[in-house]
C-alpha positions in Angstrom: -3.3 22.1 -11.0 -6.9 23.1 -10.2 -8.1 19.5 -10.6 -5.3 18.4 -8.2 -6.5 20.9 -5.6 -10.1 19.8 -6.0 -9.1 16.1 -5.7 -7.1 16.8 -2.5 -10.1 18.7 -1.1 -12.4 15.7 -1.9 -10.0 13.3 -0.2 -9.9 15.5 2.9 -13.7 15.9 3.0 -14.1 12.1 2.5 -11.7 11.3 5.3 -13.5 13.7 7.8 -16.9 12.4 6.8 -15.7 8.8 7.3 -14.0 9.3 10.6 -17.0 11.1 12.0 -19.5 8.4 11.0 -20.6 6.0 13.8 -19.9 2.9 11.7 -16.4 3.9 10.7 -14.8 5.5 13.8 -13.0 2.2 14.5 -12.2 1.5 10.9 -11.3 4.9 9.7 -7.6 4.1 9.4 -8.2 0.9 7.5 -9.6 2.7 4.5 -7.3 4.4 1.9 -9.0 7.1 -0.1 -7.7 8.5 -3.3 -9.2 10.8 -5.9 -8.4 11.4 -9.6 -10.4 13.9 -11.6 -13.5 13.4 -9.4 -13.2 9.6 -9.2 -13.1 8.6 -5.6 -11.1 5.3 -5.1 -11.6 3.4 -1.8 -9.2 0.6 -0.8 -8.6 -1.3 2.4 -10.4 -3.9 4.5 -13.6 -4.0 6.4 -15.2 -6.9 8.4 -18.5 -7.1 6.5 -20.2 -6.5 3.1 -22.7 -4.3 5.0 -20.0 -1.9 6.0 -18.6 -1.9 2.5 -22.0 -0.8 1.2 -22.5 1.8 4.0 -19.0 3.2 3.2 -20.1 4.0 -0.3 -23.4 5.5 0.8 -21.7 7.7 3.4 -19.4 9.2 0.7 -21.9 9.3 -2.1 -23.0 13.0 -1.6 -19.6 14.6 -1.6 -19.4 17.7 -3.9 -17.4 17.2 -7.1 -17.4 13.4 -6.8 -18.3 12.0 -10.2 -17.9 8.3 -9.4 -17.0 6.0 -6.5 -14.8 3.0 -7.2 -15.2 0.8 -4.1 -12.2 -1.6 -4.1 -12.5 -2.4 -0.4 -12.0 -6.1 0.6 -14.3 -7.8 3.1 -12.3 -9.8 5.6 -14.2 -11.3 8.5 -12.8 -12.7 11.7 -13.9 -16.2 10.6 -11.4 -16.0 7.7 -14.0 -15.6 5.0 -13.2 -12.8 2.6 -13.9 -11.3 -0.8 -10.1 -11.0 -1.2 -9.5 -14.8 -1.1 -12.5 -15.6 -3.3 -11.3 -13.2 -5.9 -7.9 -14.8 -5.9 -9.4 -18.2 -6.1 -11.6 -17.2 -9.1 -8.6 -15.7 -10.8 -6.5 -18.9 -10.3 -9.3 -21.0 -11.6 -9.9 -18.9 -14.7 -6.1 -18.9 -15.5 -6.1 -22.5 -15.9 
């Protein structure tokens, strides 16, 4: 129960930090944040690899966070994305 309370607190702190950051005010709702036993999991979509890296940097110093698993997909307005390239790589490797 105590770990669950800590994980919920981490998620709340991460959400506040993210929504207050200049780079993420417009993207705050596009990022899902979860935490399990101190492992912060980030999911969603951002328009650039730069923002994906900044996201991780912004959340790195949170208390009780042991690890950050950044699963955010990069989807640009030009249609290029990490999401589609990962699918293409998976399809190629399957045969």
